[in-house]
PDB file of C-alpha atoms in Angstrom:
ATOM      1  CA  MET A   1      95.831  21.048 219.061  1.00 42.00           C
ATOM      2  CA  SER A   2      96.651  21.501 215.387  1.00 44.00           C
ATOM      3  CA  GLY A   3      94.935  24.861 215.094  1.00 45.00           C
ATOM      4  CA  SER A   4      92.560  23.629 212.415  1.00 38.00           C
ATOM      5  CA  PRO A   5      89.011  24.951 212.321  1.00 42.00           C
ATOM      6  CA  PRO A   6      86.226  22.830 213.802  1.00 45.00           C
ATOM      7  CA  PRO A   7      84.437  20.494 211.388  1.00 43.00           C
ATOM      8  CA  CYS A   8      81.634  22.084 209.379  1.00 44.00           C
ATOM      9  CA  SER A   9      78.061  21.231 210.117  1.00 44.00           C
ATOM     10  CA  SER A  10      76.017  19.445 207.498  1.00 43.00           C
ATOM     11  CA  ARG A  11      74.021  22.608 206.828  1.00 45.00           C
ATOM     12  CA  GLN A  12      75.913  25.021 204.549  1.00 45.00           C
ATOM     13  CA  SER A  13      75.189  28.730 204.505  1.00 45.00           C
ATOM     14  CA  SER A  14      74.361  30.382 201.177  1.00 46.00           C
ATOM     15  CA  ARG A  15      75.955  33.635 202.325  1.00 47.00           C
ATOM     16  CA  PRO A  16      79.682  34.162 201.761  1.00 50.00           C
ATOM     17  CA  PRO A  17      81.727  34.244 204.947  1.00 54.00           C
ATOM     18  CA  ASN A  18      82.393  37.657 206.425  1.00 57.00           C
ATOM     19  CA  PRO A  19      85.877  38.963 205.695  1.00 52.00           C
ATOM     20  CA  PRO A  20      88.239  39.079 208.668  1.00 57.00           C
ATOM     21  CA  MET A  21      87.866  42.418 210.437  1.00 69.00           C
ATOM     22  CA  GLY A  22      91.548  42.646 211.386  1.00 74.00           C
ATOM     23  CA  GLY A  23      92.458  42.176 207.745  1.00 89.00           C
ATOM     24  CA  GLN A  24      90.008  44.850 206.668  1.00 93.00           C
ATOM     25  CA  THR A  25      91.449  47.372 209.087  1.00 94.00           C
ATOM     26  CA  THR A  26      95.034  46.538 208.157  1.00 94.00           C
ATOM     27  CA  THR A  27      94.319  46.573 204.428  1.00 95.00           C
ATOM     28  CA  ARG A  28      92.527  49.893 204.540  1.00 95.00           C
ATOM     29  CA  ALA A  29      95.301  51.374 206.693  1.00 95.00           C
ATOM     30  CA  VAL A  30      97.925  50.285 204.133  1.00 96.00           C
ATOM     31  CA  LEU A  31      95.863  51.633 201.220  1.00 96.00           C
ATOM     32  CA  LEU A  32      95.340  54.921 203.070  1.00 97.00           C
ATOM     33  CA  MET A  33      99.079  55.124 203.782  1.00 96.00           C
ATOM     34  CA  ILE A  34      99.822  54.700 200.066  1.00 96.00           C
ATOM     35  CA  LEU A  35      97.334  57.438 199.171  1.00 96.00           C
ATOM     36  CA  LEU A  36      98.619  59.818 201.844  1.00 95.00           C
ATOM     37  CA  THR A  37     102.239  59.232 200.863  1.00 94.00           C
ATOM     38  CA  ALA A  38     101.368  60.149 197.285  1.00 92.00           C
ATOM     39  CA  ALA A  39      99.163  63.102 198.282  1.00 94.00           C
ATOM     40  CA  VAL A  40     101.349  64.883 200.837  1.00 92.00           C
ATOM     41  CA  PRO A  41     103.834  66.421 198.340  1.00 89.00           C
ATOM     42  CA  VAL A  42     100.990  67.588 196.084  1.00 92.00           C
ATOM     43  CA  VAL A  43      99.032  69.161 198.927  1.00 91.00           C
ATOM     44  CA  ALA A  44     102.222  70.768 200.261  1.00 90.00           C
ATOM     45  CA  LYS A  45     102.745  72.430 196.870  1.00 90.00           C
ATOM     46  CA  TRP A  46      99.171  73.672 196.870  1.00 92.00           C
ATOM     47  CA  ILE A  47      99.537  75.071 200.395  1.00 93.00           C
ATOM     48  CA  GLN A  48     102.676  76.933 199.285  1.00 92.00           C
ATOM     49  CA  GLY A  49     100.709  78.445 196.398  1.00 91.00           C
ATOM     50  CA  ASP A  50     102.238  76.405 193.567  1.00 90.00           C
ATOM     51  CA  PHE A  51      99.276  75.692 191.283  1.00 90.00           C
ATOM     52  CA  LEU A  52     101.330  75.367 188.100  1.00 92.00           C
ATOM     53  CA  ARG A  53     100.173  71.808 187.314  1.00 90.00           C
ATOM     54  CA  TRP A  54      97.165  71.573 189.599  1.00 91.00           C
ATOM     55  CA  SER A  55      94.939  69.797 187.062  1.00 93.00           C
ATOM     56  CA  THR A  56      97.524  67.077 186.392  1.00 94.00           C
ATOM     57  CA  ASN A  57      98.176  66.636 190.093  1.00 93.00           C
ATOM     58  CA  ALA A  58      94.476  66.505 190.944  1.00 94.00           C
ATOM     59  CA  LEU A  59      93.828  63.982 188.171  1.00 96.00           C
ATOM     60  CA  SER A  60      96.731  61.865 189.417  1.00 94.00           C
ATOM     61  CA  LEU A  61      95.351  61.880 192.959  1.00 95.00           C
ATOM     62  CA  LEU A  62      91.875  60.976 191.726  1.00 96.00           C
ATOM     63  CA  ALA A  63      93.277  58.100 189.650  1.00 96.00           C
ATOM     64  CA  SER A  64      95.279  56.876 192.643  1.00 95.00           C
ATOM     65  CA  GLY A  65      92.210  56.995 194.859  1.00 96.00           C
ATOM     66  CA  TRP A  66      90.140  55.152 192.267  1.00 97.00           C
ATOM     67  CA  LEU A  67      92.812  52.444 191.912  1.00 96.00           C
ATOM     68  CA  LEU A  68      93.095  51.952 195.678  1.00 96.00           C
ATOM     69  CA  TRP A  69      89.300  51.914 196.042  1.00 96.00           C
ATOM     70  CA  ASN A  70      89.155  49.123 193.470  1.00 95.00           C
ATOM     71  CA  VAL A  71      91.779  47.173 195.423  1.00 95.00           C
ATOM     72  CA  ASP A  72      89.494  47.346 198.446  1.00 93.00           C
ATOM     73  CA  ARG A  73      86.480  46.352 196.335  1.00 91.00           C
ATOM     74  CA  GLY A  74      88.273  43.203 195.205  1.00 89.00           C
ATOM     75  CA  SER A  75      89.848  43.866 191.810  1.00 91.00           C
ATOM     76  CA  VAL A  76      92.842  41.577 191.321  1.00 92.00           C
ATOM     77  CA  LEU A  77      94.123  43.743 188.456  1.00 95.00           C
ATOM     78  CA  ALA A  78      94.035  46.858 190.638  1.00 95.00           C
ATOM     79  CA  TRP A  79      95.901  44.953 193.381  1.00 95.00           C
ATOM     80  CA  ARG A  80      98.566  43.830 190.914  1.00 96.00           C
ATOM     81  CA  VAL A  81      99.013  47.349 189.532  1.00 97.00           C
ATOM     82  CA  THR A  82      99.147  48.816 193.044  1.00 96.00           C
ATOM     83  CA  THR A  83     101.731  46.356 194.342  1.00 96.00           C
ATOM     84  CA  SER A  84     103.829  46.634 191.178  1.00 96.00           C
ATOM     85  CA  LEU A  85     103.854  50.426 191.251  1.00 95.00           C
ATOM     86  CA  SER A  86     104.432  50.599 195.005  1.00 96.00           C
ATOM     87  CA  ILE A  87     107.392  48.254 194.988  1.00 97.00           C
ATOM     88  CA  GLY A  88     108.880  49.243 191.616  1.00 97.00           C
ATOM     89  CA  LEU A  89     108.610  53.003 191.971  1.00 94.00           C
ATOM     90  CA  GLY A  90     109.522  52.764 195.651  1.00 95.00           C
ATOM     91  CA  VAL A  91     112.811  51.081 194.760  1.00 97.00           C
ATOM     92  CA  LEU A  92     113.418  53.706 192.073  1.00 96.00           C
ATOM     93  CA  ALA A  93     112.713  56.519 194.554  1.00 93.00           C
ATOM     94  CA  MET A  94     115.043  54.892 197.072  1.00 94.00           C
ATOM     95  CA  LEU A  95     117.879  54.744 194.553  1.00 94.00           C
ATOM     96  CA  VAL A  96     117.350  58.318 193.372  1.00 92.00           C
ATOM     97  CA  GLY A  97     117.159  59.483 196.978  1.00 91.00           C
ATOM     98  CA  LEU A  98     120.373  57.698 197.876  1.00 90.00           C
ATOM     99  CA  VAL A  99     122.201  59.353 194.993  1.00 90.00           C
ATOM    100  CA  ALA A 100     120.743  62.772 195.819  1.00 85.00           C
ATOM    101  CA  GLY A 101     121.198  62.212 199.561  1.00 77.00           C
ATOM    102  CA  GLN A 102     124.951  62.342 199.275  1.00 78.00           C
ATOM    103  CA  GLY A 103     124.779  66.072 198.692  1.00 75.00           C
ATOM    104  CA  ALA A 104     121.525  67.187 200.300  1.00 82.00           C
ATOM    105  CA  TRP A 105     119.288  66.172 203.194  1.00 83.00           C
ATOM    106  CA  GLY A 106     116.237  66.186 200.907  1.00 83.00           C
ATOM    107  CA  GLY A 107     117.553  63.072 199.212  1.00 87.00           C
ATOM    108  CA  TRP A 108     117.250  61.176 202.476  1.00 89.00           C
ATOM    109  CA  ILE A 109     113.589  62.133 202.698  1.00 90.00           C
ATOM    110  CA  VAL A 110     113.053  60.765 199.178  1.00 90.00           C
ATOM    111  CA  THR A 111     114.825  57.565 200.248  1.00 92.00           C
ATOM    112  CA  LEU A 112     112.518  57.208 203.258  1.00 93.00           C
ATOM    113  CA  VAL A 113     109.445  57.803 201.087  1.00 93.00           C
ATOM    114  CA  GLY A 114     110.691  55.117 198.693  1.00 95.00           C
ATOM    115  CA  LEU A 115     111.122  52.740 201.624  1.00 96.00           C
ATOM    116  CA  LEU A 116     107.592  53.559 202.762  1.00 96.00           C
ATOM    117  CA  PHE A 117     106.168  52.730 199.327  1.00 96.00           C
ATOM    118  CA  VAL A 118     108.122  49.461 199.167  1.00 97.00           C
ATOM    119  CA  GLY A 119     106.967  48.574 202.677  1.00 97.00           C
ATOM    120  CA  CYS A 120     103.315  49.236 201.826  1.00 96.00           C
ATOM    121  CA  GLY A 121     103.578  47.126 198.673  1.00 96.00           C
ATOM    122  CA  LEU A 122     105.129  44.276 200.640  1.00 96.00           C
ATOM    123  CA  LEU A 123     102.425  44.543 203.308  1.00 95.00           C
ATOM    124  CA  LEU A 124      99.767  44.094 200.619  1.00 94.00           C
ATOM    125  CA  VAL A 125     101.520  40.929 199.479  1.00 94.00           C
ATOM    126  CA  GLY A 126     102.872  39.341 202.629  1.00 93.00           C
ATOM    127  CA  VAL A 127     100.612  39.927 205.639  1.00 93.00           C
ATOM    128  CA  PRO A 128      98.291  36.931 206.185  1.00 93.00           C
ATOM    129  CA  ASP A 129      95.379  39.033 207.516  1.00 93.00           C
ATOM    130  CA  VAL A 130      95.549  41.320 204.489  1.00 93.00           C
ATOM    131  CA  ARG A 131      95.689  38.356 202.107  1.00 92.00           C
ATOM    132  CA  ALA A 132      92.730  36.674 203.821  1.00 92.00           C
ATOM    133  CA  TYR A 133      90.692  39.871 203.555  1.00 93.00           C
ATOM    134  CA  LEU A 134      91.641  40.408 199.915  1.00 92.00           C
ATOM    135  CA  ASP A 135      90.931  36.746 199.078  1.00 90.00           C
ATOM    136  CA  SER A 136      87.417  37.125 200.458  1.00 91.00           C
ATOM    137  CA  ARG A 137      86.945  40.371 198.507  1.00 90.00           C
ATOM    138  CA  TRP A 138      88.248  38.731 195.320  1.00 87.00           C
ATOM    139  CA  ALA A 139      85.732  35.917 195.697  1.00 86.00           C
ATOM    140  CA  THR A 140      82.938  38.472 196.088  1.00 82.00           C
ATOM    141  CA  TRP A 141      84.238  40.450 193.082  1.00 78.00           C
ATOM    142  CA  ARG A 142      84.274  37.316 190.894  1.00 77.00           C
ATOM    143  CA  ARG A 143      80.731  36.346 191.931  1.00 76.00           C
ATOM    144  CA  GLY A 144      79.503  39.864 191.139  1.00 73.00           C
ATOM    145  CA  LYS A 145      81.206  39.858 187.727  1.00 68.00           C
ATOM    146  CA  SER A 146      79.868  36.403 186.837  1.00 70.00           C
ATOM    147  CA  ARG A 147      76.299  37.569 187.586  1.00 68.00           C
ATOM    148  CA  GLY A 148      76.749  40.622 185.385  1.00 64.00           C
ATOM    149  CA  GLY A 149      76.974  43.107 188.247  1.00 58.00           C
ATOM    150  CA  PRO A 150      78.959  46.365 188.181  1.00 58.00           C
TER     151      PRO A 150
END
């Protein structure tokens, strides 16, 4: 009829509800896509033998992985930083790629990568399954922090 959930029974469970599985899969796929999009150019340099700034690149990849892991764990701050960086730097990459794309095909690849980052950031914000999953993770994160957990 209206699509509302059935009425709750009088007995309430002390366990938090399980997060939606579709949202978990979608969220982790988006987070993995962000990490892979950031990692592919670095790994390509390493495969070509360019280890000039390997420590900086490795540290950047580790920091990105840690940030995305915290998004999945339920950190609202990590989610805000991830969405802000994905959308903001994605738009910047798109603009730079469009300017560079007028003279070289590589600029169009940068534009597509920028679009991919923007798309991933928007998926983290706008997909209902992802938001439901993250809302459940945020509730768990807050309960753990209020009890003095890690």
